[in-house]
mmCIF file of C-alpha atoms in Angstrom:
data_model
loop_
_atom_site.group_PDB
_atom_site.id
_atom_site.type_symbol
_atom_site.label_atom_id
_atom_site.label_comp_id
_atom_site.label_asym_id
_atom_site.label_seq_id
_atom_site.Cartn_x
_atom_site.Cartn_y
_atom_site.Cartn_z
ATOM 1 C CA GLU A 1 0.000 0.000 0.000
ATOM 2 C CA PRO A 2 1.365 3.462 -0.902
ATOM 3 C CA GLU A 3 2.609 5.455 2.044
ATOM 4 C CA VAL A 4 3.888 8.875 3.015
ATOM 5 C CA THR A 5 7.597 8.839 3.858
ATOM 6 C CA GLN A 6 9.416 11.400 5.981
ATOM 7 C CA THR A 7 13.102 12.054 6.487
ATOM 8 C CA PRO A 8 14.946 12.276 8.750
ATOM 9 C CA SER A 9 13.231 10.355 11.530
ATOM 10 C CA HIS A 10 15.071 12.466 14.124
ATOM 11 C CA GLN A 11 16.690 15.884 13.673
ATOM 12 C CA VAL A 12 18.738 17.616 16.352
ATOM 13 C CA THR A 13 19.463 21.294 15.709
ATOM 14 C CA GLN A 14 20.931 24.214 17.617
ATOM 15 C CA MET A 15 18.555 27.047 18.459
ATOM 16 C CA GLY A 16 18.632 29.727 15.777
ATOM 17 C CA GLN A 17 19.623 27.341 13.016
ATOM 18 C CA GLU A 18 17.551 26.604 9.939
ATOM 19 C CA VAL A 19 16.041 23.158 9.526
ATOM 20 C CA ILE A 20 14.344 21.482 6.578
ATOM 21 C CA LEU A 21 12.025 18.538 7.081
ATOM 22 C CA ARG A 22 11.336 16.390 4.050
ATOM 23 C CA CYS A 23 8.332 14.394 2.962
ATOM 24 C CA VAL A 24 7.429 12.292 -0.041
ATOM 25 C CA PRO A 25 3.616 12.229 -0.282
ATOM 26 C CA ILE A 26 1.629 9.456 -1.931
ATOM 27 C CA SER A 27 2.268 9.848 -5.644
ATOM 28 C CA ASN A 28 -1.196 10.624 -7.023
ATOM 29 C CA HIS A 29 -2.280 12.824 -4.128
ATOM 30 C CA LEU A 30 -3.090 16.489 -4.653
ATOM 31 C CA TYR A 31 -3.236 17.968 -1.155
ATOM 32 C CA PHE A 32 -0.297 18.109 1.217
ATOM 33 C CA TYR A 33 -0.212 19.025 4.886
ATOM 34 C CA TRP A 34 2.071 19.554 7.833
ATOM 35 C CA TYR A 35 1.004 18.959 11.423
ATOM 36 C CA ARG A 36 2.983 18.941 14.621
ATOM 37 C CA GLN A 37 2.582 17.392 18.051
ATOM 38 C CA ILE A 38 4.414 18.897 20.986
ATOM 39 C CA LEU A 39 5.058 16.294 23.684
ATOM 40 C CA GLY A 40 1.936 15.782 25.770
ATOM 41 C CA GLN A 41 -0.222 17.983 23.562
ATOM 42 C CA LYS A 42 -2.664 17.540 20.686
ATOM 43 C CA VAL A 43 -1.756 17.073 17.051
ATOM 44 C CA GLU A 44 -1.997 20.603 15.588
ATOM 45 C CA PHE A 45 -2.496 21.685 11.989
ATOM 46 C CA LEU A 46 0.212 23.898 10.515
ATOM 47 C CA VAL A 47 -0.418 24.296 6.785
ATOM 48 C CA SER A 48 -2.041 22.785 3.733
ATOM 49 C CA PHE A 49 -0.737 23.047 0.175
ATOM 50 C CA TYR A 50 -2.539 22.570 -3.112
ATOM 51 C CA ASN A 51 -1.742 23.440 -6.708
ATOM 52 C CA ASN A 52 1.683 24.789 -5.734
ATOM 53 C CA GLU A 53 0.444 27.249 -3.176
ATOM 54 C CA ILE A 54 -0.615 27.408 0.440
ATOM 55 C CA SER A 55 -4.356 26.829 0.688
ATOM 56 C CA GLU A 56 -4.697 27.224 4.433
ATOM 57 C CA LYS A 57 -2.423 27.938 7.394
ATOM 58 C CA SER A 58 -2.832 28.134 11.134
ATOM 59 C CA GLU A 59 -1.749 30.888 13.487
ATOM 60 C CA ILE A 60 1.262 28.753 14.384
ATOM 61 C CA PHE A 61 2.560 28.993 10.816
ATOM 62 C CA ASP A 62 4.253 32.378 11.062
ATOM 63 C CA ASP A 63 6.989 33.964 8.958
ATOM 64 C CA GLN A 64 9.568 31.556 10.355
ATOM 65 C CA PHE A 65 7.889 28.701 8.504
ATOM 66 C CA SER A 66 7.726 28.006 4.802
ATOM 67 C CA VAL A 67 6.727 25.093 2.602
ATOM 68 C CA GLU A 68 7.819 24.116 -0.839
ATOM 69 C CA ARG A 69 7.266 21.439 -3.410
ATOM 70 C CA PRO A 70 10.624 21.674 -5.194
ATOM 71 C CA ASP A 71 9.947 18.848 -7.623
ATOM 72 C CA GLY A 72 7.214 16.379 -8.480
ATOM 73 C CA SER A 73 7.714 14.203 -5.447
ATOM 74 C CA ASN A 74 9.065 16.082 -2.428
ATOM 75 C CA PHE A 75 7.241 18.392 -0.032
ATOM 76 C CA THR A 76 9.361 20.282 2.491
ATOM 77 C CA LEU A 77 8.831 22.303 5.648
ATOM 78 C CA LYS A 78 11.520 24.871 6.477
ATOM 79 C CA ILE A 79 11.907 26.589 9.818
ATOM 80 C CA ARG A 80 14.203 29.564 9.329
ATOM 81 C CA SER A 81 15.453 30.268 12.827
ATOM 82 C CA THR A 82 14.498 27.530 15.225
ATOM 83 C CA LYS A 83 13.354 28.186 18.780
ATOM 84 C CA LEU A 84 13.241 25.836 21.748
ATOM 85 C CA GLU A 85 9.439 25.710 21.482
ATOM 86 C CA ASP A 86 9.696 24.306 17.947
ATOM 87 C CA SER A 87 10.737 20.985 19.476
ATOM 88 C CA ALA A 88 7.980 18.583 18.473
ATOM 89 C CA MET A 89 7.024 15.661 16.285
ATOM 90 C CA TYR A 90 6.266 16.938 12.782
ATOM 91 C CA PHE A 91 3.897 14.904 10.636
ATOM 92 C CA CYS A 92 3.442 15.229 6.908
ATOM 93 C CA ALA A 93 0.164 14.075 5.373
ATOM 94 C CA SER A 94 -1.366 13.874 1.928
ATOM 95 C CA SER A 95 -4.794 13.282 0.460
ATOM 96 C CA GLY A 96 -6.195 12.793 -3.003
ATOM 97 C CA GLY A 97 -8.629 15.703 -2.805
ATOM 98 C CA PHE A 98 -10.941 13.557 -0.783
ATOM 99 C CA GLN A 99 -10.398 12.842 2.855
ATOM 100 C CA PRO A 100 -8.919 10.905 4.591
ATOM 101 C CA GLN A 101 -5.470 12.305 5.011
ATOM 102 C CA HIS A 102 -2.684 9.763 5.172
ATOM 103 C CA PHE A 103 0.176 10.458 7.541
ATOM 104 C CA GLY A 104 3.864 9.693 7.553
ATOM 105 C CA ASP A 105 5.679 8.379 10.618
ATOM 106 C CA GLY A 106 6.940 11.829 11.526
ATOM 107 C CA THR A 107 10.218 13.625 12.177
ATOM 108 C CA ARG A 108 11.162 14.221 15.774
ATOM 109 C CA LEU A 109 12.730 17.694 15.903
ATOM 110 C CA SER A 110 14.847 18.468 18.963
ATOM 111 C CA ILE A 111 16.094 22.027 19.426
ATOM 112 C CA LEU A 112 19.043 22.458 21.796
ATOM 113 C CA ASP B 1 -8.175 24.614 21.315
ATOM 114 C CA GLN B 2 -11.080 22.678 22.797
ATOM 115 C CA GLN B 3 -13.081 22.176 19.601
ATOM 116 C CA VAL B 4 -12.583 18.410 19.705
ATOM 117 C CA LYS B 5 -12.326 16.700 23.037
ATOM 118 C CA GLN B 6 -11.676 13.149 24.127
ATOM 119 C CA ASN B 7 -12.329 13.106 27.839
ATOM 120 C CA SER B 8 -10.898 9.677 28.591
ATOM 121 C CA PRO B 9 -7.111 9.562 28.372
ATOM 122 C CA SER B 10 -7.128 5.795 28.752
ATOM 123 C CA LEU B 11 -9.365 2.752 28.458
ATOM 124 C CA SER B 12 -8.652 -0.854 29.383
ATOM 125 C CA VAL B 13 -10.791 -3.764 28.170
ATOM 126 C CA GLN B 14 -10.582 -7.540 28.033
ATOM 127 C CA GLU B 15 -9.923 -9.320 24.776
ATOM 128 C CA GLY B 16 -13.171 -10.232 23.039
ATOM 129 C CA ARG B 17 -15.201 -7.505 24.753
ATOM 130 C CA ILE B 18 -16.412 -4.242 23.265
ATOM 131 C CA SER B 19 -14.263 -1.099 23.351
ATOM 132 C CA ILE B 20 -16.128 2.214 23.223
ATOM 133 C CA LEU B 21 -14.139 5.375 22.655
ATOM 134 C CA ASN B 22 -15.885 8.725 22.902
ATOM 135 C CA CYS B 23 -15.374 12.133 21.355
ATOM 136 C CA ASP B 24 -17.199 15.460 21.708
ATOM 137 C CA TYR B 25 -16.982 18.523 19.519
ATOM 138 C CA THR B 26 -18.167 22.097 19.804
ATOM 139 C CA ASN B 27 -17.789 23.560 16.319
ATOM 140 C CA SER B 28 -21.069 23.334 14.375
ATOM 141 C CA MET B 29 -19.164 23.733 11.110
ATOM 142 C CA PHE B 30 -17.596 20.278 11.447
ATOM 143 C CA ASP B 31 -19.284 17.913 9.031
ATOM 144 C CA TYR B 32 -16.837 15.098 8.562
ATOM 145 C CA PHE B 33 -15.293 13.024 11.319
ATOM 146 C CA LEU B 34 -12.459 10.529 11.342
ATOM 147 C CA TRP B 35 -10.823 8.110 13.715
ATOM 148 C CA TYR B 36 -7.107 7.443 13.551
ATOM 149 C CA LYS B 37 -5.066 4.829 15.361
ATOM 150 C CA LYS B 38 -1.478 5.490 16.391
ATOM 151 C CA TYR B 39 1.203 3.094 17.519
ATOM 152 C CA PRO B 40 4.383 4.390 19.215
ATOM 153 C CA ALA B 41 6.974 5.754 16.777
ATOM 154 C CA GLU B 42 4.472 5.689 13.911
ATOM 155 C CA GLY B 43 2.173 8.256 12.375
ATOM 156 C CA PRO B 44 -1.606 8.235 12.741
ATOM 157 C CA THR B 45 -3.256 5.559 10.595
ATOM 158 C CA PHE B 46 -6.737 6.181 9.236
ATOM 159 C CA LEU B 47 -9.327 3.798 10.640
ATOM 160 C CA ILE B 48 -12.863 4.869 9.775
ATOM 161 C CA SER B 49 -14.826 8.032 9.015
ATOM 162 C CA ILE B 50 -18.364 9.357 8.954
ATOM 163 C CA SER B 51 -20.065 12.212 7.195
ATOM 164 C CA SER B 52 -22.591 14.359 9.034
ATOM 165 C CA ILE B 53 -25.371 13.146 6.737
ATOM 166 C CA LYS B 54 -25.091 9.726 8.379
ATOM 167 C CA ASP B 55 -25.406 8.561 11.946
ATOM 168 C CA LYS B 56 -23.557 5.273 11.630
ATOM 169 C CA ASN B 57 -20.746 3.798 9.572
ATOM 170 C CA GLU B 58 -19.445 0.267 9.903
ATOM 171 C CA ASP B 59 -16.273 -1.400 8.683
ATOM 172 C CA GLY B 60 -15.655 -4.895 9.961
ATOM 173 C CA ARG B 61 -15.079 -4.782 13.704
ATOM 174 C CA PHE B 62 -15.209 -0.978 13.755
ATOM 175 C CA THR B 63 -18.371 1.115 13.917
ATOM 176 C CA VAL B 64 -18.582 4.863 14.325
ATOM 177 C CA PHE B 65 -21.753 6.500 15.623
ATOM 178 C CA LEU B 66 -22.529 10.194 15.222
ATOM 179 C CA ASN B 67 -25.062 12.110 17.329
ATOM 180 C CA LYS B 68 -25.202 15.560 15.768
ATOM 181 C CA SER B 69 -27.635 17.049 18.239
ATOM 182 C CA ALA B 70 -25.317 16.107 21.097
ATOM 183 C CA LYS B 71 -22.180 16.867 19.068
ATOM 184 C CA HIS B 72 -20.861 13.483 20.079
ATOM 185 C CA LEU B 73 -19.326 10.560 18.275
ATOM 186 C CA SER B 74 -18.119 7.204 19.415
ATOM 187 C CA LEU B 75 -16.024 4.379 18.037
ATOM 188 C CA HIS B 76 -17.023 0.808 18.861
ATOM 189 C CA ILE B 77 -14.582 -2.038 18.422
ATOM 190 C CA VAL B 78 -16.113 -5.508 18.628
ATOM 191 C CA PRO B 79 -14.541 -7.873 19.458
ATOM 192 C CA SER B 80 -11.463 -6.137 20.846
ATOM 193 C CA GLN B 81 -8.098 -7.758 20.160
ATOM 194 C CA PRO B 82 -4.700 -7.222 21.822
ATOM 195 C CA GLY B 83 -3.405 -5.783 18.529
ATOM 196 C CA ASP B 84 -5.945 -2.989 18.876
ATOM 197 C CA SER B 85 -3.922 -1.569 21.759
ATOM 198 C CA ALA B 86 -2.903 1.893 20.563
ATOM 199 C CA VAL B 87 -3.760 5.580 20.929
ATOM 200 C CA TYR B 88 -7.003 6.471 19.156
ATOM 201 C CA PHE B 89 -7.521 10.008 17.886
ATOM 202 C CA CYS B 90 -10.802 11.554 16.925
ATOM 203 C CA ALA B 91 -10.511 14.253 14.234
ATOM 204 C CA ALA B 92 -12.953 16.607 12.573
ATOM 205 C CA SER B 93 -13.069 18.558 9.359
ATOM 206 C CA ALA B 94 -15.268 21.326 7.985
ATOM 207 C CA LEU B 95 -16.257 21.589 4.309
ATOM 208 C CA GLY B 96 -17.009 17.916 3.978
ATOM 209 C CA GLU B 97 -15.267 14.896 2.625
ATOM 210 C CA THR B 98 -14.299 16.349 -0.713
ATOM 211 C CA SER B 99 -11.893 18.998 0.368
ATOM 212 C CA GLY B 100 -8.372 19.442 1.621
ATOM 213 C CA SER B 101 -9.441 21.223 4.753
ATOM 214 C CA ARG B 102 -7.526 20.946 7.999
ATOM 215 C CA LEU B 103 -8.160 18.258 10.575
ATOM 216 C CA THR B 104 -8.743 19.246 14.190
ATOM 217 C CA PHE B 105 -7.701 16.504 16.573
ATOM 218 C CA GLY B 106 -8.749 15.416 20.019
ATOM 219 C CA GLU B 107 -6.243 14.586 22.732
ATOM 220 C CA GLY B 108 -6.312 10.858 22.064
ATOM 221 C CA THR B 109 -7.343 7.852 24.162
ATOM 222 C CA GLN B 110 -4.875 5.084 24.982
ATOM 223 C CA LEU B 111 -6.691 1.772 24.505
ATOM 224 C CA THR B 112 -5.227 -1.309 26.148
ATOM 225 C CA VAL B 113 -6.755 -4.682 25.307
ATOM 226 C CA ASN B 114 -5.737 -7.315 27.813
ATOM 227 C CA PRO B 115 -5.435 -10.974 26.709
#
């Protein structure tokens, strides 16, 4: 069964550094998403992406965040200058225009 | 964000019995609801969904019930199996099934099925 893959599984970064999280969505899907889960908290929506542009973003997704689909397969989340509170599990998801969204196994981001 | 709430952080049942997981929501705009299962070190896996035009959807051992007037949904697992032990998330979406709209998640309920 097709799946969403995310790399790396764990990323450790110094505060203030830039980090890029990578995702390969399911190949025929049209909608792409990023969510995050801070330890002990709910899974929170960050951004959705469709037709090469952001279709929706949450209040969490400020100017420090950006998303890109650099080629036909990858979907990336960049955090420009990481803060301690960015430490979380980041999940990529994709859907074919219909729900449900299918999730990857996540990248654990640790900011030191 | 209290729009979707799962009030029970954990549930323990015996193998073969019924597991009932509950979820409440407050946003009247939600019209599509999903249940995800999550094992440690994995992402959420889609389990079953229901549109607001229905009050029940069944898939094998899993049934989801929706009570719109009470803004409540539940997931029934019958019979429960040890492999069902996982965290179960309730999620909700506005704008229906045919859209890429965001999911709003509940806190999750840890289900443990004892052999």
